[in-house]
PDB file of C-alpha atoms and ligand atoms in Angstrom:
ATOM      1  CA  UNK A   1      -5.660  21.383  14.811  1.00 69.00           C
ATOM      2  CA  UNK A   2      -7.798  22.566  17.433  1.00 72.00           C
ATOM      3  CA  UNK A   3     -11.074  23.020  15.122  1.00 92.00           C
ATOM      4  CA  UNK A   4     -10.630  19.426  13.769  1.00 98.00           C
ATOM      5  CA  UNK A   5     -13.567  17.603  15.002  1.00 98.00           C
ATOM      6  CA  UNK A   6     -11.711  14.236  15.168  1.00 98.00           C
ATOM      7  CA  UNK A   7      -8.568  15.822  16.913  1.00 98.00           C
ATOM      8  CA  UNK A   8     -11.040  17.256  19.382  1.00 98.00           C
ATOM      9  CA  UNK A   9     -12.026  13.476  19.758  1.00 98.00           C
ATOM     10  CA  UNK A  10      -8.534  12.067  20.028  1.00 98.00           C
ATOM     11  CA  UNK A  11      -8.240  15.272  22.796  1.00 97.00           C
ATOM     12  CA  UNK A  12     -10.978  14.169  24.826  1.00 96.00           C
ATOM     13  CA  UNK A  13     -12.804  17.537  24.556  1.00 96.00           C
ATOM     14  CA  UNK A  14     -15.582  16.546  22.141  1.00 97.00           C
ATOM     15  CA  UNK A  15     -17.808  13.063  23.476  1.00 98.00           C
ATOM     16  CA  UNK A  16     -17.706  10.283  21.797  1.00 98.00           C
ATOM     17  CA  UNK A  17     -18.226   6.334  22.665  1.00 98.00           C
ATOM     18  CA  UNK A  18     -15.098   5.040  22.428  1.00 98.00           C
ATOM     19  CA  UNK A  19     -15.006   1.075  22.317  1.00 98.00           C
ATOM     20  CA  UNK A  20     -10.997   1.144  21.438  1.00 98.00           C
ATOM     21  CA  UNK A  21      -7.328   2.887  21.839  1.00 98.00           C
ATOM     22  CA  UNK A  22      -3.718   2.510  21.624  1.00 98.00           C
ATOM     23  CA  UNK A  23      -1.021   5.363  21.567  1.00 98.00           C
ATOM     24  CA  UNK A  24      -1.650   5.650  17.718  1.00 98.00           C
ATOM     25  CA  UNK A  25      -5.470   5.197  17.283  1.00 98.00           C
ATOM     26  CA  UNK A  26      -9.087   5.924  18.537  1.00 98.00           C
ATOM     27  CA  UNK A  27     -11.849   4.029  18.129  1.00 98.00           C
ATOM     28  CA  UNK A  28     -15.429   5.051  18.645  1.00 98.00           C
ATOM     29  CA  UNK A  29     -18.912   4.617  17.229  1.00 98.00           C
ATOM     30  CA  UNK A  30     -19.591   7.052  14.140  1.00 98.00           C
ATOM     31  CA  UNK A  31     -22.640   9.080  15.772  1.00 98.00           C
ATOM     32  CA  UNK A  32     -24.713   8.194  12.610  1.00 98.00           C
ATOM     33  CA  UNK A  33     -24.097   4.402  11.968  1.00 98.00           C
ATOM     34  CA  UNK A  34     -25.017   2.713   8.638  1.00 97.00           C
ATOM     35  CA  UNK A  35     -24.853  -0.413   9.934  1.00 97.00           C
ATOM     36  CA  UNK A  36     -25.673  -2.536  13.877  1.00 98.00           C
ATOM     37  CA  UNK A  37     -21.570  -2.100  14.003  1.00 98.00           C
ATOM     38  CA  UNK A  38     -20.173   0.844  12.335  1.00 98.00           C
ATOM     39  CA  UNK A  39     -16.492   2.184  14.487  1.00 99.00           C
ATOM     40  CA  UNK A  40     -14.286   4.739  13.445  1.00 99.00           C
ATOM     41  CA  UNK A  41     -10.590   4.069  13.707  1.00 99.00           C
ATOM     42  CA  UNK A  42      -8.744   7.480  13.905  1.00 98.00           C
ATOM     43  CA  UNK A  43      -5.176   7.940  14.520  1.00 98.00           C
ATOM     44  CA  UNK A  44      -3.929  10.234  16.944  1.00 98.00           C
ATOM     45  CA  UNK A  45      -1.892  12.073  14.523  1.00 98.00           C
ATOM     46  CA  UNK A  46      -3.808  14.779  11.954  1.00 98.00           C
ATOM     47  CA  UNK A  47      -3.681  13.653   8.333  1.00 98.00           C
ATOM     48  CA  UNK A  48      -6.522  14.751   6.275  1.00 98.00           C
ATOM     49  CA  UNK A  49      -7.297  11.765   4.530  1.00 98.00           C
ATOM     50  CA  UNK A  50      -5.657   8.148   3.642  1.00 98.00           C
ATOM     51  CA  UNK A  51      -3.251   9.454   0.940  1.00 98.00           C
ATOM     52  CA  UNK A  52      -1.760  11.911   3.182  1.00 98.00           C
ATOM     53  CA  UNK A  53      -1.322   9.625   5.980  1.00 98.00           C
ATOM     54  CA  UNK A  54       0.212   6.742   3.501  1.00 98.00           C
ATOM     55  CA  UNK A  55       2.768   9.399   2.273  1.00 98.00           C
ATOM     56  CA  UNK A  56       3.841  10.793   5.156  1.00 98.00           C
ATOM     57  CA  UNK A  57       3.762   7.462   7.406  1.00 98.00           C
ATOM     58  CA  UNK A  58       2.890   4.451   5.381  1.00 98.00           C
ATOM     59  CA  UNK A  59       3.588   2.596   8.687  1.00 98.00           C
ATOM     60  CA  UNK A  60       0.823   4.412  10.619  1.00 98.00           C
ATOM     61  CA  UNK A  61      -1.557   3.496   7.547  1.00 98.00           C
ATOM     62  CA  UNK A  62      -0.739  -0.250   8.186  1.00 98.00           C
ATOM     63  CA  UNK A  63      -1.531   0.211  11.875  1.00 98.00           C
ATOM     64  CA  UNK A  64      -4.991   1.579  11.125  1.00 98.00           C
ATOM     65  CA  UNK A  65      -5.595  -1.154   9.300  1.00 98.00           C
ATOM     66  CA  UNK A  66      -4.379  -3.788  12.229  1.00 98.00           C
ATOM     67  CA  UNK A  67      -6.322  -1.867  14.550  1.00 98.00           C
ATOM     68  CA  UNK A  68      -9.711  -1.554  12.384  1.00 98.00           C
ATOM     69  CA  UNK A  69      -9.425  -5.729  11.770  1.00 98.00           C
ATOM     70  CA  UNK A  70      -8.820  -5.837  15.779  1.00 98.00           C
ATOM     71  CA  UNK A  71     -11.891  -3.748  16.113  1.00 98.00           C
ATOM     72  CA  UNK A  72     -14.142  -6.124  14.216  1.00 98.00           C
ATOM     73  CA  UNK A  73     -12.472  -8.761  16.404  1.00 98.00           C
ATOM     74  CA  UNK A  74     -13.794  -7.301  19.355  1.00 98.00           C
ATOM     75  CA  UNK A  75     -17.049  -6.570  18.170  1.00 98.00           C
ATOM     76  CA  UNK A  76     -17.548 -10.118  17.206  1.00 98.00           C
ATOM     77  CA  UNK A  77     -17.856  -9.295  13.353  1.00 98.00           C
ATOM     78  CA  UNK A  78     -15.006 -10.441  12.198  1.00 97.00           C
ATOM     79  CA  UNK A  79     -16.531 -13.894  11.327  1.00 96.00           C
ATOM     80  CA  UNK A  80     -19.205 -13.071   9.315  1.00 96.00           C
ATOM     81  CA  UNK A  81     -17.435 -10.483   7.334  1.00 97.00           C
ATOM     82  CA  UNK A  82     -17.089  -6.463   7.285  1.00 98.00           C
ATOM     83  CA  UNK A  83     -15.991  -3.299   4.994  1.00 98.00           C
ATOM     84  CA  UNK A  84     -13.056  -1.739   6.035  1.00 98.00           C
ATOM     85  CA  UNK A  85     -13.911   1.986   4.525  1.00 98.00           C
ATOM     86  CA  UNK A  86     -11.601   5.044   3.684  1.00 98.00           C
ATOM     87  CA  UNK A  87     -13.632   7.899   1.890  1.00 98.00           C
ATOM     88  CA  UNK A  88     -10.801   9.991   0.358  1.00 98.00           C
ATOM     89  CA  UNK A  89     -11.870  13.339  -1.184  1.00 97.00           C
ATOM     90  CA  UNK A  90     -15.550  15.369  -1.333  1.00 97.00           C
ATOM     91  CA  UNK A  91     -16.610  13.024  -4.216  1.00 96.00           C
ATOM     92  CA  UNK A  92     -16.293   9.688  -1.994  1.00 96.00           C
ATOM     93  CA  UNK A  93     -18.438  11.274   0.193  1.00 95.00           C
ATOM     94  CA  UNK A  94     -15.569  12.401   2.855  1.00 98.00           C
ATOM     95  CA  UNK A  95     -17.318  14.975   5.221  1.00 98.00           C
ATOM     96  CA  UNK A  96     -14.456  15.057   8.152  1.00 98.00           C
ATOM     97  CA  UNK A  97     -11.042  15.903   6.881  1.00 98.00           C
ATOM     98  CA  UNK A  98      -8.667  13.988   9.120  1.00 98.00           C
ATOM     99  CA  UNK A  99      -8.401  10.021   8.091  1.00 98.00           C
ATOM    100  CA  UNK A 100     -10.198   7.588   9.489  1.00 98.00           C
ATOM    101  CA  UNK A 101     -11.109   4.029   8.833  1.00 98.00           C
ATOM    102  CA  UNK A 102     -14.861   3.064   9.047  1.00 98.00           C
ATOM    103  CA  UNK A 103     -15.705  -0.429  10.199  1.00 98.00           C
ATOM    104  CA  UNK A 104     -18.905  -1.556   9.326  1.00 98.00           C
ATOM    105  CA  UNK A 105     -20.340  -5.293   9.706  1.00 98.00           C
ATOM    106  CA  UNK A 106     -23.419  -6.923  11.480  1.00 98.00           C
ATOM    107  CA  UNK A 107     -25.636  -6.805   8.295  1.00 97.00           C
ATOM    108  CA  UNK A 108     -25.182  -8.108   5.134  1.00 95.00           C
ATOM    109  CA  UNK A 109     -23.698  -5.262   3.270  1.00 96.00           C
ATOM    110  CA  UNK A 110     -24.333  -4.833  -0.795  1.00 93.00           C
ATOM    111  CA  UNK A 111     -21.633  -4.727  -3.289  1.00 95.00           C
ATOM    112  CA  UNK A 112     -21.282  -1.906  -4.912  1.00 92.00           C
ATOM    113  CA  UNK A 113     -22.094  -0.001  -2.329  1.00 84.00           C
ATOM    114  CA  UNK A 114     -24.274   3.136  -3.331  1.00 72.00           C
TER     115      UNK A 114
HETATM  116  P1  5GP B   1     -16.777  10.509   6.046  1.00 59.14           P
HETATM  117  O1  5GP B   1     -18.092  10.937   5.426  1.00 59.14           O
HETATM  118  O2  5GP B   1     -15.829  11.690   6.178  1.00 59.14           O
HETATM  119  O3  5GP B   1     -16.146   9.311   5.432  1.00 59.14           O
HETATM  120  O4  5GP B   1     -17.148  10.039   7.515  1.00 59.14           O
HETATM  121  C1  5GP B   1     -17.374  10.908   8.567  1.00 59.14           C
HETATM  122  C2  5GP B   1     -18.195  10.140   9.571  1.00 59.14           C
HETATM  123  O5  5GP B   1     -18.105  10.827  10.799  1.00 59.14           O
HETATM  124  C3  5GP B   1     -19.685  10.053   9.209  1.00 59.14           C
HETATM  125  O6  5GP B   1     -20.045   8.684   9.106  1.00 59.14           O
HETATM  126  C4  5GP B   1     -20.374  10.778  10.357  1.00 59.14           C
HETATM  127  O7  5GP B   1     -21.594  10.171  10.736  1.00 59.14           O
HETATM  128  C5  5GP B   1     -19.339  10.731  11.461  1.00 59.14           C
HETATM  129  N1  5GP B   1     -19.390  11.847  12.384  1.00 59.14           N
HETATM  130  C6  5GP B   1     -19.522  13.167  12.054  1.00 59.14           C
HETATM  131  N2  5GP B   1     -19.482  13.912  13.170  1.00 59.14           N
HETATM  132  C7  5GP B   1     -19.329  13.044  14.217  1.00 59.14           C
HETATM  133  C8  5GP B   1     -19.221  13.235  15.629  1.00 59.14           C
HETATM  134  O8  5GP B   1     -19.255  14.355  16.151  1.00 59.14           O
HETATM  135  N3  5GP B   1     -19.068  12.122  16.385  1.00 59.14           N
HETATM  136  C9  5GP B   1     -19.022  10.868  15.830  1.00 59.14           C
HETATM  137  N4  5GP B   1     -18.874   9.842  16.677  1.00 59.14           N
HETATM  138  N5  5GP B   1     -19.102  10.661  14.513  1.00 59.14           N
HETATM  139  C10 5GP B   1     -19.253  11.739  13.712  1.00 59.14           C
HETATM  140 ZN1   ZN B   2      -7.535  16.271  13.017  1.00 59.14          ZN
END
């Protein structure tokens, strides 16, 4: 998956800020953030989006999840609250076809979101 932007991430051959990592995840600061904290949790393996990852390891889905709540641990969000986000398909607004949790918190954040 060479031309995958977030597998060139996970590779180390395209920059990014990373403020996280295990041997299944990345986590790094989306270079456009909606929000003072706004992380990406990516896991090392390509799956295009969360459907695909939950059906071909539902295990790996439940780590993304541990790891994006460990995230907003670490960024000291976790206490006043955060949006775990997984845009799944062109008409959620997904623009970068392998999966990734967004973790966005520091500001009070509007429900529904628009
Ligand atoms: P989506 O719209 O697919 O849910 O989210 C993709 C996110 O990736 C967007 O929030 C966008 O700002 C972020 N993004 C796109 N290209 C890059 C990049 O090269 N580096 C980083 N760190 N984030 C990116
Ligand atoms: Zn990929």
């Amino acid at each position: 998956m060479a031309e995958c932007l977030f597998c060139r991430v996970v590779a180390g051959t395209l920059p990014a800020t990373v403020v996280h990592q295990t041997d299944r995840v990345v986590a790094f600061r989306d270079i456009a953030p909606q929000a003072p904290t706004h992380v990406l949790v990516v896991p090392r393996d390509h799956h295009p989006d969360a459907a695909a990852m939950v059906a071909a390891d539902p295990e790996l889905a439940g780590v993304v999840l541990a790891e994006a709540a460990r995230v907003a641990e670490q960024e000291g969000i976790d206490r006043t609250g955060y949006r775990i986000v997984l845009n799944t398909g062109p008409g959620a607004g997904q623009t970068v076809f392998h999966v990734h949790a967004h973790v966005l918190g520091g500001r009070p954040l509007g429900w529904p979101p628009g």
